Short mmCIF file of C-alpha atoms in Angstrom, two decimals:
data_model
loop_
_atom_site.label_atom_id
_atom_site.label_comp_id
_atom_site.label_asym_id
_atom_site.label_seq_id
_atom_site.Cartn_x
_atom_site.Cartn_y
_atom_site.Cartn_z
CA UNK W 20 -19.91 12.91 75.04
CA UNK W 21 -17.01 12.49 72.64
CA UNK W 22 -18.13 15.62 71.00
CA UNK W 23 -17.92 17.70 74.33
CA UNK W 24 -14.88 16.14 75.29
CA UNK W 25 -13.14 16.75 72.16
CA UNK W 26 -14.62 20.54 71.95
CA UNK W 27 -12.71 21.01 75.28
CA UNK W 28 -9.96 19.92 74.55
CA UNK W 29 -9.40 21.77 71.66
CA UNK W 30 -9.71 19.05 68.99
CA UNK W 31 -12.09 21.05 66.72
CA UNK W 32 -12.44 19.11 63.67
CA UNK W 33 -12.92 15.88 65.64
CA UNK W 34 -15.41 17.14 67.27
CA UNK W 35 -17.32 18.39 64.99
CA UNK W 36 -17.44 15.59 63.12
CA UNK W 37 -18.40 13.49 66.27
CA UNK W 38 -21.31 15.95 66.69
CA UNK W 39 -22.38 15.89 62.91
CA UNK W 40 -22.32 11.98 63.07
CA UNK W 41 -24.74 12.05 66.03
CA UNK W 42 -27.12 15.10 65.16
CA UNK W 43 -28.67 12.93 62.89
CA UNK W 44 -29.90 10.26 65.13
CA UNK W 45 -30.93 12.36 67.43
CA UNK W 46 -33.03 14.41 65.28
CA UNK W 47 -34.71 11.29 64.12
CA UNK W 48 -35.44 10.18 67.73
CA UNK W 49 -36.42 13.15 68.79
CA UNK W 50 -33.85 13.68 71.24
CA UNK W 51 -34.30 17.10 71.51
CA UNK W 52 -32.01 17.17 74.44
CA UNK W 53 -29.01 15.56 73.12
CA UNK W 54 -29.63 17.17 69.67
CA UNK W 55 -29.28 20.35 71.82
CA UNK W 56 -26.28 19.19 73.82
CA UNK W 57 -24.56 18.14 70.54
CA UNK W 58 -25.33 21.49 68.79
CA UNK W 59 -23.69 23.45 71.71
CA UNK W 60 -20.71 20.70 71.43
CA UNK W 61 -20.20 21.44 68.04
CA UNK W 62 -20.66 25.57 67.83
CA UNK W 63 -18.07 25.53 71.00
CA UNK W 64 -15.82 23.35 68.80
CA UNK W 65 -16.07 26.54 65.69
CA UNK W 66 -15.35 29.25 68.22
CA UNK W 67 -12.15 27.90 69.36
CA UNK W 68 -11.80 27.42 65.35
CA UNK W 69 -12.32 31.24 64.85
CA UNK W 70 -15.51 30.39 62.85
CA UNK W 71 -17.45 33.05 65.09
CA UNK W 72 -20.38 33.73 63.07
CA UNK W 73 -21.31 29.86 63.02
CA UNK W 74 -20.64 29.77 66.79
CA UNK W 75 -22.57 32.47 68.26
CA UNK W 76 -25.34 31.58 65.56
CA UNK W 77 -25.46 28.01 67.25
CA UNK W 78 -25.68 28.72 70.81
CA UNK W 79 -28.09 31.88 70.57
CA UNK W 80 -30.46 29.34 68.48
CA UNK W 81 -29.72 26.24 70.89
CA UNK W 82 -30.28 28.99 74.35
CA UNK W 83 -33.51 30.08 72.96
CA UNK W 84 -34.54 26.46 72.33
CA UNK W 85 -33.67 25.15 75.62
CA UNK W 86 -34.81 28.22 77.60
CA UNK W 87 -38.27 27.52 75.75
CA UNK W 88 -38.48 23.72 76.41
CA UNK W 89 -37.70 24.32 79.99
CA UNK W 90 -34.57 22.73 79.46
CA UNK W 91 -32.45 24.47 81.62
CA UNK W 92 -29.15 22.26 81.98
CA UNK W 93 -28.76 22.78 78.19
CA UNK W 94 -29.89 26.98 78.48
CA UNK W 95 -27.23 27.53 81.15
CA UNK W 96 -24.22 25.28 78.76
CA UNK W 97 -25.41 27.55 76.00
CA UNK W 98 -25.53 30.76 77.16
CA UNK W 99 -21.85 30.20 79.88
CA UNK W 100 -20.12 29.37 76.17
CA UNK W 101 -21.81 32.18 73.95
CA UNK W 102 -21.12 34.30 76.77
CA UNK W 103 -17.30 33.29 77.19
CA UNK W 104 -16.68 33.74 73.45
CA UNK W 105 -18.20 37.59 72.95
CA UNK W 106 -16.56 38.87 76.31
CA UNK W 107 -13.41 38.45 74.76
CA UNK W 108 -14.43 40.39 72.16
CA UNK W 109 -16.81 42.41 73.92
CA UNK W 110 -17.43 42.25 77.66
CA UNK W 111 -19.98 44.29 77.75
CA UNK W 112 -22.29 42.22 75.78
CA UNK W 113 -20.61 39.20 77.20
CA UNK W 114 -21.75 40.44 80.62
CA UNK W 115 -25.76 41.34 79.60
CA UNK W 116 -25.19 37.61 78.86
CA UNK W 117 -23.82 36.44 81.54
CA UNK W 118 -27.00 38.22 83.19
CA UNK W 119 -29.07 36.16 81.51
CA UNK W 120 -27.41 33.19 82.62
CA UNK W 121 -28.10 34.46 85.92
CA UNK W 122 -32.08 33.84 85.40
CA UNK W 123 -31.85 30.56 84.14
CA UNK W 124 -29.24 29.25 86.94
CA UNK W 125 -31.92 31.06 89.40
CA UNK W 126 -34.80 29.06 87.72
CA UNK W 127 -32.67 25.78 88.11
CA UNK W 128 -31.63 25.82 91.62
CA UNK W 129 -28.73 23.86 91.15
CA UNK W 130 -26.33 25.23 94.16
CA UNK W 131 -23.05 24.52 91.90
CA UNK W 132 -24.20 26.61 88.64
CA UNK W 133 -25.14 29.46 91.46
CA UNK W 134 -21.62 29.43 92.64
CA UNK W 135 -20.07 29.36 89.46
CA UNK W 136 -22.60 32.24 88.31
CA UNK W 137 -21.91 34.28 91.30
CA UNK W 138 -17.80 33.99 90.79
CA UNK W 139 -18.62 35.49 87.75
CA UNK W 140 -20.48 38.43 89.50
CA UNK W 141 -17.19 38.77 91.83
CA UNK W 142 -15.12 39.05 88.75
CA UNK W 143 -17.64 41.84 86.77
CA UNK W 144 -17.28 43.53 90.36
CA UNK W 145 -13.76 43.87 90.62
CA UNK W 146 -13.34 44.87 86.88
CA UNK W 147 -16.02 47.55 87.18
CA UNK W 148 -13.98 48.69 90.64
CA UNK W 149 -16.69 47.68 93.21
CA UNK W 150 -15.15 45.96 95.68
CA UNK W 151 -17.33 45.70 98.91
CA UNK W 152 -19.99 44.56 96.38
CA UNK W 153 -17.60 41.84 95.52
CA UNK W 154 -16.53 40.99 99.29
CA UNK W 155 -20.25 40.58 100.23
CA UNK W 156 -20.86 38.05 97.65
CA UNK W 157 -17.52 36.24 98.55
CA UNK W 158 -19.16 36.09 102.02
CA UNK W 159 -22.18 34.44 100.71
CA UNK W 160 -19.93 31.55 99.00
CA UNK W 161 -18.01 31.42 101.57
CA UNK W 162 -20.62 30.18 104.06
CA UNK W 163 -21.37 27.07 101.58
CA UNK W 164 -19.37 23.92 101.79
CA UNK W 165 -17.42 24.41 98.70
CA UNK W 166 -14.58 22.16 96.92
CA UNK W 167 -11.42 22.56 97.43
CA UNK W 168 -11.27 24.07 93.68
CA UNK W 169 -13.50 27.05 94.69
CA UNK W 170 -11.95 27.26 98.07
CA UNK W 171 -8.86 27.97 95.74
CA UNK W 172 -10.33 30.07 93.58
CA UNK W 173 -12.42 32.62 96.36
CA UNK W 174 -9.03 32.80 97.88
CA UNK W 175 -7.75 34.28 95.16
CA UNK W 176 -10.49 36.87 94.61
CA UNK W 177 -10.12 37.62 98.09
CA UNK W 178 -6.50 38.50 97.79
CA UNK W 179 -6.92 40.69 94.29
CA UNK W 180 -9.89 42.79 96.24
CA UNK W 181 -7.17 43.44 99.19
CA UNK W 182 -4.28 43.88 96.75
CA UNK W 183 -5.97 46.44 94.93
CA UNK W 184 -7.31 48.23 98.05
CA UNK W 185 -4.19 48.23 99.89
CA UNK W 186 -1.12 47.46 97.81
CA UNK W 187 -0.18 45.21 100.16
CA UNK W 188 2.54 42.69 99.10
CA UNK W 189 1.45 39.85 101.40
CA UNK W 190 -1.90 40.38 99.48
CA UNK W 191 -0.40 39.26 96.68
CA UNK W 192 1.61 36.37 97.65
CA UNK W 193 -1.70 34.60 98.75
CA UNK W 194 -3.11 35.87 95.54
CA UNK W 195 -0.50 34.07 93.34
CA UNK W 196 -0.40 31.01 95.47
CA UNK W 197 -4.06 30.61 94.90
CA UNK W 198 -3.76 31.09 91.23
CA UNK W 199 -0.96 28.72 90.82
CA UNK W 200 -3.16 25.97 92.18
CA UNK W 201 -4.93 25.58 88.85
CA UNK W 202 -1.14 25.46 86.82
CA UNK W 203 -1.79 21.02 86.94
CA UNK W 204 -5.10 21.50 85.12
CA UNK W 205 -6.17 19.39 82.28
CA UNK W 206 -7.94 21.88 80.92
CA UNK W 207 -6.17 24.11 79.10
CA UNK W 208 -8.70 26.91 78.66
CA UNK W 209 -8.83 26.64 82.93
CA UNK W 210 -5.18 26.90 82.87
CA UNK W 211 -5.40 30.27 80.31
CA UNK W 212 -8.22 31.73 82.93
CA UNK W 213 -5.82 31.98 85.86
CA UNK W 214 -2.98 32.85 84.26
CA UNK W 215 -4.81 36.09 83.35
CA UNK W 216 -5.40 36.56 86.85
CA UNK W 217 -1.74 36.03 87.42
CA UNK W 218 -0.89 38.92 85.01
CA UNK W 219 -3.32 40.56 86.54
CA UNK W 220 -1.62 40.93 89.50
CA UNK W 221 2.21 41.56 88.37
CA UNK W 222 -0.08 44.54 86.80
CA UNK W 223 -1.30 45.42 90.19
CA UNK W 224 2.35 45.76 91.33
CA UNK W 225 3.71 47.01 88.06
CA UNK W 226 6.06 44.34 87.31
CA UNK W 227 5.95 44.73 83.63
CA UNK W 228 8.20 42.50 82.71
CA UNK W 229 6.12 39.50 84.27
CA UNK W 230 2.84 41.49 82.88
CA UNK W 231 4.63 40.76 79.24
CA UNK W 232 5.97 37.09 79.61
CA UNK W 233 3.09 36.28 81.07
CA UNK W 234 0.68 37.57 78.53
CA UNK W 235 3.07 36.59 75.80
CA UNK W 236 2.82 32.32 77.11
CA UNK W 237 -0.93 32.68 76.63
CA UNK W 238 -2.29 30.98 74.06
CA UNK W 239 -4.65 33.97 72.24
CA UNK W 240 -6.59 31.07 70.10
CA UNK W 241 -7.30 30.25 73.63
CA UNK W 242 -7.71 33.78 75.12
CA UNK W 243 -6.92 36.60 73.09
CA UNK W 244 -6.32 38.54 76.52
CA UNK W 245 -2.71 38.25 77.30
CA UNK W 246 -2.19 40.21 73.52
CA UNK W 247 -4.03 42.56 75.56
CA UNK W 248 -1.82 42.63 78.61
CA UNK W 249 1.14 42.31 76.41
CA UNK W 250 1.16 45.31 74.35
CA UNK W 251 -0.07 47.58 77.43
CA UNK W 252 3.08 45.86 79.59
CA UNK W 253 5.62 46.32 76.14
CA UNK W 254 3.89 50.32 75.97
CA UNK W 255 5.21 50.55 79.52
CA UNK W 256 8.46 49.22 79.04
CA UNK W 257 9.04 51.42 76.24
CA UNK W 258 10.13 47.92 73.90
CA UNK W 259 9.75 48.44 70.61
CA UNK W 260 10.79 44.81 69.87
CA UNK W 261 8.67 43.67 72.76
CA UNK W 262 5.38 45.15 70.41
CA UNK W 263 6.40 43.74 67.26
CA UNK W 264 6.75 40.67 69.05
CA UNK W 265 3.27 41.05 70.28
CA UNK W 266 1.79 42.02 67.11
CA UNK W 267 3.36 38.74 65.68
CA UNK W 268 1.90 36.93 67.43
CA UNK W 269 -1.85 38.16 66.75
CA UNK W 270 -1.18 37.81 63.15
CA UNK W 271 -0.49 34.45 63.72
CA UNK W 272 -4.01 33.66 65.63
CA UNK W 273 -6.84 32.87 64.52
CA UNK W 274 -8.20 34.37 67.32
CA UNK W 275 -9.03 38.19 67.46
CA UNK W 276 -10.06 41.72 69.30
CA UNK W 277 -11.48 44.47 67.73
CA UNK W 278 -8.88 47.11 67.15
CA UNK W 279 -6.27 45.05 69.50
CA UNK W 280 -4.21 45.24 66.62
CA UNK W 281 -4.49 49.01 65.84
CA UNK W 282 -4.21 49.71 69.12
CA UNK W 283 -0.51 48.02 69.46
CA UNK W 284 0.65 49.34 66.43
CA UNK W 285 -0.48 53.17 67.87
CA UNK W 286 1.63 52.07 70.73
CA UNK W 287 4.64 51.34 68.65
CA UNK W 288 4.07 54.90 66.37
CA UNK W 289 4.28 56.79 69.53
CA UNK W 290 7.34 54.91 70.57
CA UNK W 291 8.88 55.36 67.68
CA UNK W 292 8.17 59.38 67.55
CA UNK W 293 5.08 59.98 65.86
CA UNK W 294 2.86 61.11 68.65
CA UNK W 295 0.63 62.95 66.05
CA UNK W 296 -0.14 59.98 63.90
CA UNK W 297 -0.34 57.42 67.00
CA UNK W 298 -2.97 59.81 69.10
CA UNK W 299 -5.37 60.50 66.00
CA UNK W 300 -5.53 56.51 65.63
CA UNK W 301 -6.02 56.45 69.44
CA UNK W 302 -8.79 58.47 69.06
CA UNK W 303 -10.42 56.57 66.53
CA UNK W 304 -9.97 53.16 68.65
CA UNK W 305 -11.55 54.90 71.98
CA UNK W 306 -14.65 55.44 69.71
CA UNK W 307 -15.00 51.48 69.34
CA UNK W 308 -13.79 50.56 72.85
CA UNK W 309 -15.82 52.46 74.95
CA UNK W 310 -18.79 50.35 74.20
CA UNK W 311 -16.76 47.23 74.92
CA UNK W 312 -14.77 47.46 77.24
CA UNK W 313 -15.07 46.88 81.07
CA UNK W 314 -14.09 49.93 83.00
CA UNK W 315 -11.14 48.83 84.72
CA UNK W 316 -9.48 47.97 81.44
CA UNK W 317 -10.45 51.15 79.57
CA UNK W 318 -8.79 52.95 82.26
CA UNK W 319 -5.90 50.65 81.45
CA UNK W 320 -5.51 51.53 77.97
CA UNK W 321 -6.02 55.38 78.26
CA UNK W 322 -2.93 55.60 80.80
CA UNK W 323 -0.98 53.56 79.07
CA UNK W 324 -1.30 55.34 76.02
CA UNK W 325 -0.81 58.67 77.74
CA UNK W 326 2.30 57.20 79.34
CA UNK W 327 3.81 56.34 75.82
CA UNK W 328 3.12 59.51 74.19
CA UNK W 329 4.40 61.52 77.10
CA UNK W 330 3.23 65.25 78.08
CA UNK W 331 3.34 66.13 74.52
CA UNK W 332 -0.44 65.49 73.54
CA UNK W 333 -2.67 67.23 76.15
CA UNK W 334 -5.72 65.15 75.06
CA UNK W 335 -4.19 61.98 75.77
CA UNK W 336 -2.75 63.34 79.28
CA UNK W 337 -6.19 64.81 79.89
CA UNK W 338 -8.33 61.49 79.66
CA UNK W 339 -5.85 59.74 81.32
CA UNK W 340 -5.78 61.98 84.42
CA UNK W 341 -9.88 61.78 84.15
CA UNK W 342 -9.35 57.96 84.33
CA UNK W 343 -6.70 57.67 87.39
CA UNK W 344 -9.73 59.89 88.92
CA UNK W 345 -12.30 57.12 88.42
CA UNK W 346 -9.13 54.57 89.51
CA UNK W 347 -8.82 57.09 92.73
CA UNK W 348 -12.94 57.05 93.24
CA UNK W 349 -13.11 53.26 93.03
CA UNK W 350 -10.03 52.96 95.95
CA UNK W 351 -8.26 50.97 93.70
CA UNK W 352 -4.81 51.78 95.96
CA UNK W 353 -2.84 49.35 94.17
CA UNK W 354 -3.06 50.98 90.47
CA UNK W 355 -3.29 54.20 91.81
CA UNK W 356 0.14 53.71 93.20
CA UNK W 357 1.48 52.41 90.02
CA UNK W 358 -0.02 54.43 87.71
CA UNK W 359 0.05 57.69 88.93
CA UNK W 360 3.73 58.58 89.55
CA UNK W 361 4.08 58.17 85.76
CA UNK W 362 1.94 60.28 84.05
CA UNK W 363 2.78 63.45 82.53
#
């Protein structure tokens, strides 16, 4: 217990050396569920450490254990973690995993892992631009007693599915006061979680200025995410400053995305007048991230970049103008109306 509560809290060193005092005595005992528990303690403790290998090692080993033993409380804390540490590096993986979650919450029939699991779902939905999908599941939770947490939090959902769809401004509102319900949590990564959905929607209604202080108060050892959001909101705003800032700021984390960095540093290039340069880069980073990255937010980083290098690189204009189409396709109003009006 002391190891889990210090892994959440972002004590890493304490607990793994709470876990490493315990593994012992459970091994002997033949504990194999606390051993298990302890193990997953421990590997979440070296992921918020940026010791990834060790991490994903760890949980892969103690899901496959677990899953095998029929243990399934132990499978589902194993695979939520491993699966919360690759989708920030790369949500597409993160989200096969997340599948398999899916199977061993099904297997357990615990009602509060299935809503959990199936927020997730809502969240993959939205991301990949299907929003009656996402409505009809938030119908299904909806007709459970729920907490007042996930009352909270399906409100929220609610109003980014009707914000994107419409643009409407009251959307929002309900949207942000649902997300600000979670600003008194203890736990921080919690906290982190919805303030991503609050920069999500400033994006929505292209206030880029929020889009960057918000992104910028993120933690990235947390959630390397708001890097994310800031350098597209500084490419928008056309701050130089604003991406040096940002790309501070990842230098000083031990936290990472693959070719986050690159791609802020193309950003400033083409701000600063070398188009050529910036788009071959571009180019190069679009290789990696098209196998990672969720739809919604690949679409995100092909406009922006075609809105900082202007109408002088067809390419760029091209495949952003092929991604507002999938925006336009998916009814995602809200973007559309943001987005649009500024490309070359």
């Amino acid at each position: 217990e002391a190891a889990r509560s210090f892994s959440l809290t972002f004590h890493g060193p304490e607990a793994i050396a709470a876990a490493d005092r315990l593994l012992p005595s459970a091994q002997d005992a033949e504990e194999t569920e606390l051993e298990l528990h302890t193990l997953i303690s421990k590997a979440t403790a070296l992921g918020f450490m940026g010791r990834r290998i060790e991490t994903y090692t760890l949980l892969r080993g103690a899901a496959d254990e677990a899953e095998q033993r029929g243990i399934l409380e132990a499978a589902g804390r194993a695979l939520n973690n491993l699966g919360a540490f690759i989708q920030t590096r790369n949500p597409q993986e993160g989200k096969r995993i997340i599948e398999r979650l899916g199977n061993v919450i099904a297997r357990s029939q615990n009602l509060s892992w299935q809503i959990r699991h199936t927020a997730d779902e809502v969240d993959d939905d939205i991301s990949a631009g299907d929003y009656e999908q996402a409505l009809r599941r938030l119908d299904e939770l909806e007709a459970e007693e729920l907490t007042e947490f996930w009352r909270q939090a399906f409100a929220l959902h609610r109003a980014r599915v009707e914000l994107r769809t419409t643009g409407d401004q009251a959307a929002f509102a309900r949207g942000w006061a649902a997300a600000t319900y979670f600003d008194d949590s203890a736990d921080p990564q919690l906290r982190t979680g919805f303030d991503i959905y609050k920069a999500d929607l400033q994006l929505d209604i292209g206030n880029w200025d929020e889009v960057y202080r918000l992104g910028m108060g993120i933690d990235p050892d947390v959630n390397f995410a708001g890097m994310l959001y800031a350098t597209i909101a500084a490419g928008w705003l056309g701050d130089v400053g604003k991406v040096d800032q940002v790309l501070e700021a990842m230098a000083g984390s031990s936290n990472d995305f693959p070719r986050a960095v690159d791609y802020a540093t193309a950003i400033k290039t083409a701000l600063e007048g070398d188009v050529a340069t910036a788009a071959a880069s571009f180019v190069d980073i679009l290789d990696d991230w098209v196998v990672r990255l969720l739809p919604v937010n690949l679409a995100e980083a092909r406009i922006t970049f075609a809105k900082t290098v202007g109408p002088s690189n067809a390419a760029a204009v091209q495949a952003a103008h092929a991604a507002l189409a999938w925006i336009n396709e998916t009814g995602s109003e809200s973007r559309r109306a943001v987005w649009s009006p500024a490309l070359p």
